CSV table of C-alpha atoms in Angstrom, one decimal:
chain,number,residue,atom,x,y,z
A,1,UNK,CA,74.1,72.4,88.1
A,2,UNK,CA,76.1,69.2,89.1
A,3,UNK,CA,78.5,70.8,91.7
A,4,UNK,CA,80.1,69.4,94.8
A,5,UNK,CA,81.5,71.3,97.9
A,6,UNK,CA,83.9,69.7,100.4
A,7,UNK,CA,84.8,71.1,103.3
A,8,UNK,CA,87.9,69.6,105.8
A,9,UNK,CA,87.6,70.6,109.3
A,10,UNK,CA,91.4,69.4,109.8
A,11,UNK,CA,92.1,67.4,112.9
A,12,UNK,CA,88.4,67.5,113.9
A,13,UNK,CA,87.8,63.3,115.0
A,14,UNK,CA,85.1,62.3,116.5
A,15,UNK,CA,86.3,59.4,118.7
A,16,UNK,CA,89.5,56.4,118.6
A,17,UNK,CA,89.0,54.4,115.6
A,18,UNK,CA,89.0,50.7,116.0
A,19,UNK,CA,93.0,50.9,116.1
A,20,UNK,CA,93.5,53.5,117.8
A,21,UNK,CA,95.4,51.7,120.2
A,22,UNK,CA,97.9,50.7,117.4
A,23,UNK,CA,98.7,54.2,117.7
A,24,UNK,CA,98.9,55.0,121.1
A,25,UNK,CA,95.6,56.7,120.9
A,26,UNK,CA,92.9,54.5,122.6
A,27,UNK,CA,90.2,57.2,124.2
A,28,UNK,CA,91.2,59.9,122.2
A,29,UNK,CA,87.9,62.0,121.0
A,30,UNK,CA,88.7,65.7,119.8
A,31,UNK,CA,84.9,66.4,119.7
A,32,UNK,CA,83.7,64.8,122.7
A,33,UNK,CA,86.8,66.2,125.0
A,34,UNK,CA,86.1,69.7,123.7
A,35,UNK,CA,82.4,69.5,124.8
A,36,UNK,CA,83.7,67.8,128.0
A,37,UNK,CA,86.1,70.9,128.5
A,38,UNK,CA,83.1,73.4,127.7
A,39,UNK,CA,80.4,71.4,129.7
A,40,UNK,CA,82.8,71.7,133.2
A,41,UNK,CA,83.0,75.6,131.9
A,42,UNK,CA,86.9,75.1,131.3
A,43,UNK,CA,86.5,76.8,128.5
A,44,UNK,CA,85.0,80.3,129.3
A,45,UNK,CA,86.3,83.4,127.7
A,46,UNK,CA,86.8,86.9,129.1
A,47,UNK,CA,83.9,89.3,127.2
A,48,UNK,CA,85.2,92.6,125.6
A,49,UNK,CA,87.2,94.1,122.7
A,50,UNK,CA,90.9,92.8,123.9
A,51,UNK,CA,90.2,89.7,125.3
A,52,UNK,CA,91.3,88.4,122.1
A,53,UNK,CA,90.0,85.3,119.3
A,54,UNK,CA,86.7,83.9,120.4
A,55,UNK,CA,86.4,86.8,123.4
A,56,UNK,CA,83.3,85.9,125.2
A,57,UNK,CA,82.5,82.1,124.5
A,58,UNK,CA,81.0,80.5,127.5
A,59,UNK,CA,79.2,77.1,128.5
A,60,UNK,CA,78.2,74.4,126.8
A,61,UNK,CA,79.9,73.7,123.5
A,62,UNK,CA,77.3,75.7,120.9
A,63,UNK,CA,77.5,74.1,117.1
A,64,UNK,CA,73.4,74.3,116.3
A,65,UNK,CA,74.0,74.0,112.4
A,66,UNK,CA,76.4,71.3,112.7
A,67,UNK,CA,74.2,69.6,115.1
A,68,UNK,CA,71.4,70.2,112.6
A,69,UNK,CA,73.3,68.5,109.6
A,70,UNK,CA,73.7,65.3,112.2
A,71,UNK,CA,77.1,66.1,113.8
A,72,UNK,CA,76.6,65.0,117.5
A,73,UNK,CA,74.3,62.1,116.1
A,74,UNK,CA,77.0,60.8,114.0
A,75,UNK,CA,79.6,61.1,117.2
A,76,UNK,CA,76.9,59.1,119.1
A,77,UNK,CA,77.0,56.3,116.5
A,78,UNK,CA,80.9,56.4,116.9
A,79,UNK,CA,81.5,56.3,120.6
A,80,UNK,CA,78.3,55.4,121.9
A,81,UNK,CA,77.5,58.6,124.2
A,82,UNK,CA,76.0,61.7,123.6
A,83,UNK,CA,79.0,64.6,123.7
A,84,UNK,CA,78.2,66.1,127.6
A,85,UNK,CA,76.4,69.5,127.3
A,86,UNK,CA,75.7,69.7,123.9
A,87,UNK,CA,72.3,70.5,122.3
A,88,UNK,CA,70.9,67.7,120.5
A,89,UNK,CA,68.4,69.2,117.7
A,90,UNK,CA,64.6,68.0,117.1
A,91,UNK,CA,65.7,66.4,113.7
A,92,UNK,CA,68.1,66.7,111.6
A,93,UNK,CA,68.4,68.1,107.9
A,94,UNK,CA,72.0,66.0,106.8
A,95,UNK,CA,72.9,62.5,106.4
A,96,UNK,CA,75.7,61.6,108.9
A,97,UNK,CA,78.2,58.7,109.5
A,98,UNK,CA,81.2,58.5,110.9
A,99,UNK,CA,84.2,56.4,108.5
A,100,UNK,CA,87.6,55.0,109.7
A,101,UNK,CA,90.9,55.4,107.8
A,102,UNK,CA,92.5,52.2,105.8
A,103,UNK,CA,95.4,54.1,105.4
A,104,UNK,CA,98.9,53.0,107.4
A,105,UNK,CA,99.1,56.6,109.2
A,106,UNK,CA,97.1,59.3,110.5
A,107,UNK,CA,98.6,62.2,108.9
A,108,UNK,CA,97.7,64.7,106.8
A,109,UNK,CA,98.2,63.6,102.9
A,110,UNK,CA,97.0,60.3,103.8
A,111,UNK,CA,93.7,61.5,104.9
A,112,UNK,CA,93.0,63.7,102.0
A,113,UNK,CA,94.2,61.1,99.7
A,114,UNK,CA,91.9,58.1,101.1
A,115,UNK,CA,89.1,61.2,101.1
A,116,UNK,CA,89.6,61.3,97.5
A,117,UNK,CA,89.5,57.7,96.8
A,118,UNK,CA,92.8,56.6,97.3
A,119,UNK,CA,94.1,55.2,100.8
A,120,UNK,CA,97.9,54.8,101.6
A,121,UNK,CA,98.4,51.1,101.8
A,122,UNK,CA,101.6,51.6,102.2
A,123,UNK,CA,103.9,52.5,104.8
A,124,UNK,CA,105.3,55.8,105.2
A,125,UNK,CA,108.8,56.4,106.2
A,126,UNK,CA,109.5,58.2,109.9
A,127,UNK,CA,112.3,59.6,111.9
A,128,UNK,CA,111.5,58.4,114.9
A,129,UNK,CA,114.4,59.6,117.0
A,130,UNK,CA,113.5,62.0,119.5
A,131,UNK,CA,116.9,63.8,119.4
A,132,UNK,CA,119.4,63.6,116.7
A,133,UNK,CA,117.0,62.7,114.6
A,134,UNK,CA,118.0,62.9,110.9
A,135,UNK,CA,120.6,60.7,109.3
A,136,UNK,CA,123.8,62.6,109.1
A,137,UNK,CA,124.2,62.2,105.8
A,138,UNK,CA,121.1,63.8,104.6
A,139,UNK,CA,121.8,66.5,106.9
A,140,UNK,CA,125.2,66.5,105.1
A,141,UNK,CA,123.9,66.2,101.4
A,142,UNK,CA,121.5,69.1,102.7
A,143,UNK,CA,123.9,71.8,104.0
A,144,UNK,CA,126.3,71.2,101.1
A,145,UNK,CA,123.4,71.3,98.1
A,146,UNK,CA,121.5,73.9,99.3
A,147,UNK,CA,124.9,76.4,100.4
A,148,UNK,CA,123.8,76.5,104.3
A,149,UNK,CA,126.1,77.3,106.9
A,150,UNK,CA,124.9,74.3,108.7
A,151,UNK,CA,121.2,73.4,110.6
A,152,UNK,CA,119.6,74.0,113.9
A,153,UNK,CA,117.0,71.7,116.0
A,154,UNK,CA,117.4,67.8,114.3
A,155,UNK,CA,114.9,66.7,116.4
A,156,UNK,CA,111.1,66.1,117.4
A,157,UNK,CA,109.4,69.5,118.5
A,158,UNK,CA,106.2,72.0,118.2
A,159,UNK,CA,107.0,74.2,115.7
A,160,UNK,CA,105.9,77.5,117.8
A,161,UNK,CA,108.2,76.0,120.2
A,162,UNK,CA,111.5,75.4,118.4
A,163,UNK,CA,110.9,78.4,116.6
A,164,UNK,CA,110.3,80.4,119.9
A,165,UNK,CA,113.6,78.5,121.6
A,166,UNK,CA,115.8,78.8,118.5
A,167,UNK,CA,115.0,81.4,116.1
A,168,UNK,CA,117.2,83.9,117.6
A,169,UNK,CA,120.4,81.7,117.1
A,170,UNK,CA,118.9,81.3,113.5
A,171,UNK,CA,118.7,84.7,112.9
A,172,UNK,CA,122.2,85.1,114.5
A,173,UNK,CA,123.8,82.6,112.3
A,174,UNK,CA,122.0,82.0,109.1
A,175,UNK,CA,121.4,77.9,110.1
A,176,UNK,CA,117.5,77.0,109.2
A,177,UNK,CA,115.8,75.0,111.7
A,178,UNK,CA,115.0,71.7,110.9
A,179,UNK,CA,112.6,69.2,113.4
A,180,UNK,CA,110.2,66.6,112.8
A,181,UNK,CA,107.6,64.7,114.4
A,182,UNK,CA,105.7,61.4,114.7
A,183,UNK,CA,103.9,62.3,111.1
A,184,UNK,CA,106.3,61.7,107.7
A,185,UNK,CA,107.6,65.1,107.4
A,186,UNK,CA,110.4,67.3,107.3
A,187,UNK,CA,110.0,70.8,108.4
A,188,UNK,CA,112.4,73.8,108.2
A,189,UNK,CA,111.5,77.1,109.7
A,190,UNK,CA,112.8,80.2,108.4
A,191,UNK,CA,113.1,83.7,109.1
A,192,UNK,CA,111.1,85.4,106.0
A,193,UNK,CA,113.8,88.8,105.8
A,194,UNK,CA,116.5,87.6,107.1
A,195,UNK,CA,117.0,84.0,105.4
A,196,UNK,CA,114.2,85.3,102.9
A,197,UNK,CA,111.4,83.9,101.6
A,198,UNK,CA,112.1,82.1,98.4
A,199,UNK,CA,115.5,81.0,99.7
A,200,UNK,CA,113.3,78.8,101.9
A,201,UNK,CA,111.5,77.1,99.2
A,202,UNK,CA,114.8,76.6,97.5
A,203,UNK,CA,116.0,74.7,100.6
A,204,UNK,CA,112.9,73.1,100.5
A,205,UNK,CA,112.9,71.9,96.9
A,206,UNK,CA,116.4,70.6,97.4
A,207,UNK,CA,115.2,68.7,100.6
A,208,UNK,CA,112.4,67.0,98.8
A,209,UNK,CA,114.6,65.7,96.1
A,210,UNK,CA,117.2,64.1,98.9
A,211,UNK,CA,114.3,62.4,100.7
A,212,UNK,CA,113.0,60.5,98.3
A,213,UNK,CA,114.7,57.4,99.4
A,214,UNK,CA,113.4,58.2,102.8
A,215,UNK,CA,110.0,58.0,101.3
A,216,UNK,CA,109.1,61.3,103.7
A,217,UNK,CA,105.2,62.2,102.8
A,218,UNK,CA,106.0,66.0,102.8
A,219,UNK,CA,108.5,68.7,103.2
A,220,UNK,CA,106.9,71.6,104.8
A,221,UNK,CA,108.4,75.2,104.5
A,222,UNK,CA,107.9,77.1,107.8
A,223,UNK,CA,108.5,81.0,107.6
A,224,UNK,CA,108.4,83.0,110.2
A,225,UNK,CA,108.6,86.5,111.4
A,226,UNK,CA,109.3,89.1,114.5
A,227,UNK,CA,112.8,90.4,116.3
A,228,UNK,CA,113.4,87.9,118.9
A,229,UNK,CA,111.9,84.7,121.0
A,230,UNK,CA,108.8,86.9,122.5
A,231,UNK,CA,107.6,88.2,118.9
A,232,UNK,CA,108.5,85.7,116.5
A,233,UNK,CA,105.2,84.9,114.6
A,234,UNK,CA,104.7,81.9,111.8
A,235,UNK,CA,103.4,83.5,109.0
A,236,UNK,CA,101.2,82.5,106.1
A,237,UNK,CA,103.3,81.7,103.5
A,238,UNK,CA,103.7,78.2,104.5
A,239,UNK,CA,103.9,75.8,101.9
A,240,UNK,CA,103.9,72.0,101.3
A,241,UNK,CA,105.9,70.2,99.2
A,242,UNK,CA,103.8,66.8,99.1
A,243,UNK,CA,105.0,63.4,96.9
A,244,UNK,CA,102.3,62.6,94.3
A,245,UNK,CA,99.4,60.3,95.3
A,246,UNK,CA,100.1,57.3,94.4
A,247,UNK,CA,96.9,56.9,92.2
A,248,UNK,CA,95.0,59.3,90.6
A,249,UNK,CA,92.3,61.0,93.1
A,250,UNK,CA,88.8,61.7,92.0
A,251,UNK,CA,90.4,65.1,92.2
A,252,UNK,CA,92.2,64.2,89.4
A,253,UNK,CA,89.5,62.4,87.5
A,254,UNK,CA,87.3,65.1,87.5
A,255,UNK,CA,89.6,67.8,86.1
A,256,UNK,CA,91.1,65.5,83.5
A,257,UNK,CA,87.3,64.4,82.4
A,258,UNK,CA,86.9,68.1,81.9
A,259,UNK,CA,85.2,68.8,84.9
A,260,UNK,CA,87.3,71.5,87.5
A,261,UNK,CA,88.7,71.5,90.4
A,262,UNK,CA,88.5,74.7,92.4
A,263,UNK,CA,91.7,74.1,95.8
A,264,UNK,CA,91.3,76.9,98.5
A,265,UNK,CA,93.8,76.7,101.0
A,266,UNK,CA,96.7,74.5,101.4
A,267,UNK,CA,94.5,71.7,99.3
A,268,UNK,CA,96.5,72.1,96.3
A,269,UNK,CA,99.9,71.5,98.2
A,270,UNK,CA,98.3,68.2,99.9
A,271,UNK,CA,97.7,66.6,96.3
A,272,UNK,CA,100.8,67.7,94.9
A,273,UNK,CA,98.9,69.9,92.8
A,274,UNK,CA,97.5,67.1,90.7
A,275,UNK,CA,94.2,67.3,89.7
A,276,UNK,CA,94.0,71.3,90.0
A,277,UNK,CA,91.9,73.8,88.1
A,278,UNK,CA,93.1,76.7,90.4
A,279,UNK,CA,94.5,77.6,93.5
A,280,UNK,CA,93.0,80.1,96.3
A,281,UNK,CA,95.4,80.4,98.8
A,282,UNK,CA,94.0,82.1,101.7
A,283,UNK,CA,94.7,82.4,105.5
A,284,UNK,CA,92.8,82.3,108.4
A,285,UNK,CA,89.4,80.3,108.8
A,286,UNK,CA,87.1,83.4,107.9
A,287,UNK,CA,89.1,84.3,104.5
A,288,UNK,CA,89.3,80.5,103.6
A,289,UNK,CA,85.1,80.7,104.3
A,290,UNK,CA,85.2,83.6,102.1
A,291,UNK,CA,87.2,82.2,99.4
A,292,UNK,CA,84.8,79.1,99.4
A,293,UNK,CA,81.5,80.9,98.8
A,294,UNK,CA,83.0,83.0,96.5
A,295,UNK,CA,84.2,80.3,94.4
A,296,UNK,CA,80.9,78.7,95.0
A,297,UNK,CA,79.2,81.9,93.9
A,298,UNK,CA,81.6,81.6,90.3
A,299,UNK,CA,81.3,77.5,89.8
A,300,UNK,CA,79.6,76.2,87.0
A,301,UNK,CA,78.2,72.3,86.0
A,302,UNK,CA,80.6,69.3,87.3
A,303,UNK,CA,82.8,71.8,89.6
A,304,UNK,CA,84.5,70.0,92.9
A,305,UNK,CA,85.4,73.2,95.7
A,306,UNK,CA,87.3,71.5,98.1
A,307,UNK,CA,88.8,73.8,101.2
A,308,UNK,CA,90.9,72.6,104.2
A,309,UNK,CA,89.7,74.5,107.5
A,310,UNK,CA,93.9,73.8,108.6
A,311,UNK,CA,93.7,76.3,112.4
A,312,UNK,CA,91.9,73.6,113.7
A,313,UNK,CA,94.7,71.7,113.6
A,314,UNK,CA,97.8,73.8,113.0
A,315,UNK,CA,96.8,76.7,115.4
A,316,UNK,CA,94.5,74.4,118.2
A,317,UNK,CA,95.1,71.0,118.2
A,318,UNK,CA,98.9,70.6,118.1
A,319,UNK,CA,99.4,73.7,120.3
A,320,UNK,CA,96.5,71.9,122.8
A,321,UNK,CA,94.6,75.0,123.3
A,322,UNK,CA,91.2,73.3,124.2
A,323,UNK,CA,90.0,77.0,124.9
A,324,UNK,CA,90.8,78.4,121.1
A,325,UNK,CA,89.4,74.5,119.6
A,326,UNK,CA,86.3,75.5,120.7
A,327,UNK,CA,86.3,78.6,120.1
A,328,UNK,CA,87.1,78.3,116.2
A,329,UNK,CA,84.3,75.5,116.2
A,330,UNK,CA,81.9,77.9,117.2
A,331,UNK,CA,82.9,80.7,114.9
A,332,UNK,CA,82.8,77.9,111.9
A,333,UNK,CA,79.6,77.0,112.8
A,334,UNK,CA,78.4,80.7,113.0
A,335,UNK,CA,79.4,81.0,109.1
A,336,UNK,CA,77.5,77.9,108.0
A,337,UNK,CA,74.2,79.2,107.5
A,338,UNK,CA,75.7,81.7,104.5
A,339,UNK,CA,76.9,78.2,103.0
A,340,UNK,CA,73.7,76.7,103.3
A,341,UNK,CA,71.8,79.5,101.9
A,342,UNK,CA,74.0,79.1,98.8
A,343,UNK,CA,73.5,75.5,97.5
A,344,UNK,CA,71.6,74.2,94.5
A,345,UNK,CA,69.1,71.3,94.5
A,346,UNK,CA,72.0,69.6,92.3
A,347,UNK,CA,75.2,70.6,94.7
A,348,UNK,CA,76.3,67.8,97.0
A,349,UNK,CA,78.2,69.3,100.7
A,350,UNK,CA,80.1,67.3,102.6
A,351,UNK,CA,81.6,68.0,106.0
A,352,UNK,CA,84.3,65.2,106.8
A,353,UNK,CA,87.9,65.7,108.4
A,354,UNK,CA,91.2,64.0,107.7
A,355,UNK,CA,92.4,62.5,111.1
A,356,UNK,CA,92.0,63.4,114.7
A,357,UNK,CA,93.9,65.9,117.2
A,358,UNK,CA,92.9,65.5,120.3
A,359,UNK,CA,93.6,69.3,122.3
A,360,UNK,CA,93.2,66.9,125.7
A,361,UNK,CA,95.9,64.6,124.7
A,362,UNK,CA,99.3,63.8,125.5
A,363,UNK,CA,102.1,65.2,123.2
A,364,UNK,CA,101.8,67.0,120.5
A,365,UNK,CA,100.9,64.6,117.4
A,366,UNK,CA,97.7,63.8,115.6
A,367,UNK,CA,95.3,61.1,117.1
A,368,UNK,CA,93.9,58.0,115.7
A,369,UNK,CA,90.0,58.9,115.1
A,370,UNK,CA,87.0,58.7,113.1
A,371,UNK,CA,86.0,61.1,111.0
A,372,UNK,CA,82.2,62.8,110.4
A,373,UNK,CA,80.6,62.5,107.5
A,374,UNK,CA,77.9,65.2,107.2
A,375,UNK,CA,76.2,65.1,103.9
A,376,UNK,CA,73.6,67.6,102.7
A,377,UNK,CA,72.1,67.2,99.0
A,378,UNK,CA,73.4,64.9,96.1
A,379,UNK,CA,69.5,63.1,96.4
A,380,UNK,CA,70.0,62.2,100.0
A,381,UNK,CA,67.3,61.8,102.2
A,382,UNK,CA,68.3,63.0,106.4
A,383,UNK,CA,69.1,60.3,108.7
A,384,UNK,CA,72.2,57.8,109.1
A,385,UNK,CA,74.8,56.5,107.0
A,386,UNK,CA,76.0,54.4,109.1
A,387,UNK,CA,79.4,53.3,110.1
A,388,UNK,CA,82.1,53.6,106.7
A,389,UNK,CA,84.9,51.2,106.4
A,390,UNK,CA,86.6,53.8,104.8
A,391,UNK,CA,87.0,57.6,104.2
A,392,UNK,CA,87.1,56.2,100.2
A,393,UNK,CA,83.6,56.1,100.5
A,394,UNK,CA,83.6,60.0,100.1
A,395,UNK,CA,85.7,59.9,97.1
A,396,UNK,CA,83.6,57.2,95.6
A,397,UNK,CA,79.9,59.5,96.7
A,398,UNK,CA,81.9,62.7,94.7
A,399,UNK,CA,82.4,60.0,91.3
A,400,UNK,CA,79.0,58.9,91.7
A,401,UNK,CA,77.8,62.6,91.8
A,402,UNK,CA,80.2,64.1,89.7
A,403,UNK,CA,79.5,61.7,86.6
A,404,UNK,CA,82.8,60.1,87.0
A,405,UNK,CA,83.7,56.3,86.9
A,406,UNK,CA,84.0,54.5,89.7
A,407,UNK,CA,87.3,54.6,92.0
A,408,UNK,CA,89.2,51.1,93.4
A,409,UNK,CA,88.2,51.5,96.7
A,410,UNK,CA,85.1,52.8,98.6
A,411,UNK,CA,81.6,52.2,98.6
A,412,UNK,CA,79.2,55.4,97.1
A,413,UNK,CA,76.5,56.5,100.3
A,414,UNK,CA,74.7,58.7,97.7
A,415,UNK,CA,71.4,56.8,96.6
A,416,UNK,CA,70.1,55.7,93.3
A,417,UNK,CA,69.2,58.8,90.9
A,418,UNK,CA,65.5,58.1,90.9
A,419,UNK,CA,65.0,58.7,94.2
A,420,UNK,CA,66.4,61.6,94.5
A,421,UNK,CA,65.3,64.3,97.2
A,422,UNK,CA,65.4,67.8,96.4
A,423,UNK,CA,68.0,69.9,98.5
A,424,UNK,CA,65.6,72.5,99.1
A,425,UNK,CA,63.1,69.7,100.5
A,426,UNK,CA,65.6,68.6,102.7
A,427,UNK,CA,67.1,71.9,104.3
A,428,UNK,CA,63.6,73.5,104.6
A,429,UNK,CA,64.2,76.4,101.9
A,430,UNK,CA,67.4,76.6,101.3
């Protein structure tokens, strides 16, 4: 069967893309910092049952079956160095590259989007006030459309920490908290009982209409629970309320050429839900893992499972917990083999991210980075792809694969049919 199975290890770059320093981000390098981290044994966990998530990780930075599908070679192609301490394998069983964005920004919806074919040429809109950072008026419109007693925060901020420094005046007086930050959003945390769940969305719904003059990418509904500043816990029924791409993604090609597209995590929300078969919400990188080969186990021929790996980021990288980065990288890579043991001599894998977050950097925001590009399958032999122009090219690899048409933009890594190598060939009996 002609199936294809991408997986988005949000946030996890591989070195400052060419313009990094456009964006403040020159040096940044999520995967070579972690290894840094781990190599100087910053990153060592307590062993036993309540030392908590990724209890007992020690030394070097451990990722043998990403190394194996060319994940330190392809970092070596983008910065030149081997990461420090890492284990570079004998050979390699994937085709690796590393691609840089086209796209104006380095957030979220415009790295899926350019993943699927279709970079954001154009700009985004921002609120780039630190403080006071909304225009009064939409806070105005806000309030009085949406029946809220007012709104707390206006203003840049971590959501654990705006939630942790005003949740208890939100709780107290009814006002959602609203903040922002150097990505096109607008975010508004929530307690789930006491504001309740669905009143969120509402807010939400009526936010996304108001900003569409701004020309915001997303509106992002942050619930949360717990009785004061010490317990209050984001939960998982986040949602995103994204605009439309402004093209149509292969995503979108695929389902409406009859093919079908299978969305586990917060994937649906990042496309706007165009270009969706079905939905698999799930929480937590071992349920999302879960969700994937189960929906691998149920696809039939010219079926796109597409899953976005989102602690990396949400959880890790904005929070700059080097510690729990590396940690979740290992426990990722621990779960690969059950993948691999899965795939067809027809499926196509690829391993790719959507922009960098550096856990060593300054602030809080996503960095400017390449992405991998880890391929396994699809007729291609091991070794390099070389340096991509763009992250289009994976779109324009899933078209080629998937029977589609060609997209605008990118350039297909996958080779010509007749010289096509058989998966199980390639990973040694998988």
């Amino acid at each position: 069967m002609t199936r294809a199975i991408v997986l988005v290890l949000d946030s996890f770059g591989i070195g400052a893309a060419p313009d990094a320093a456009r964006f403040n981000d020159a040096g940044a390098d999520t995967l070579g910092h972690i290894a840094a981290a781990c190599a100087r044994g910053e990153c060592d966990l307590p062993r036993g049952p309540e030392a908590g998530p990724g209890a007992g990780r020690q030394g070097p930075l451990h990722l043998p079956h990403l190394a194996r599908l060319g994940l330190f070679h392809a970092h070596r192609a983008a910065t030149g160095a081997w990461a420090e301490g890492v284990a570079v394998p004998d050979a390699v069983i994937g085709a690796w590259g590393h691609a840089a964005e086209l796209s104006s920004g380095k957030d979220t919806p415009s790295g899926h989007w350019e993943i699927a074919g279709v970079p954001v040429r154009f700009d985004w809109g921002y609120f780039l006030e630190e403080e006071n950072s909304f225009p009064a008026e939409l806070l105005e419109a806000l309030v009085q459309e949406a029946g809220l007693p007012g709104v707390l925060g206006d203003c840049h901020a971590s959501g654990t920490e705006i939630i942790a420094r005003l949740g208890e005046a939100h709780v107290a007086s009814g006002k959602p908290i609203v903040y922002t930050s150097a990505d096109s959003v607008f975010q508004i945390a929530a307690h789930e009982q006491t504001f309740g769940l669905e009143r969120l969305y509402a807010v939400c719904e009526t936010a996304r209409r108001l900003l569409e003059p701004y020309n915001i990418g997303r509106v992002i509904a942050r619930p949360f629970i717990g009785s004061d500043a010490a317990s209050f816990t984001r939960t998982a029924n986040r949602r995103d309320y994204s605009v439309e791409p402004p093209a149509p993604t292969v995503l979108q090609k695929l389902h409406d050429d009859g093919g079908t597209v299978v969305a586990i995590g917060k994937i649906a929300d990042i496309y706007a839900h165009c270009g969706i078969t079905r939905t698999v919400k799930a929480s937590g990188h071992e349920a999302l893992m879960d969700a994937t080969l189960e929906a691998l186990r149920e696809a039939g021929e010219r079926s796109l499972i597409m899953t976005n790996f989102v602690d990396f980021d949400m959880v890790h990288g904005h929070r700059r917990d080097v510690v729990g980065y590396a940690a979740a990288l290992e426990a990722f890579d621990a779960r690969l083999p059950e993948l691999l043991g899965r795939l067809e001599d027809d499926d196509l894998l690829i391993l790719t991210a959507d922009h960098g977050c550096d856990p060593t950097w300054t602030g809080t925001d996503h960095t400017r980075e390449h992405i991998p590009v880890l391929a396994l399958g699809g007729g291609l032999a091991p070794g390099s792809l070389g340096a991509r122009e763009t992250f289009a090219d994976i779109g324009q690899s899933l078209a080629t694969h998937l029977g589609l048409t060609p997209m605008d933009d990118g350039e297909s890594f996958l080779p010509p049919a007749s010289s096509s190598t058989p998966l199980s060939n390639a990973t040694g009996g998988h």
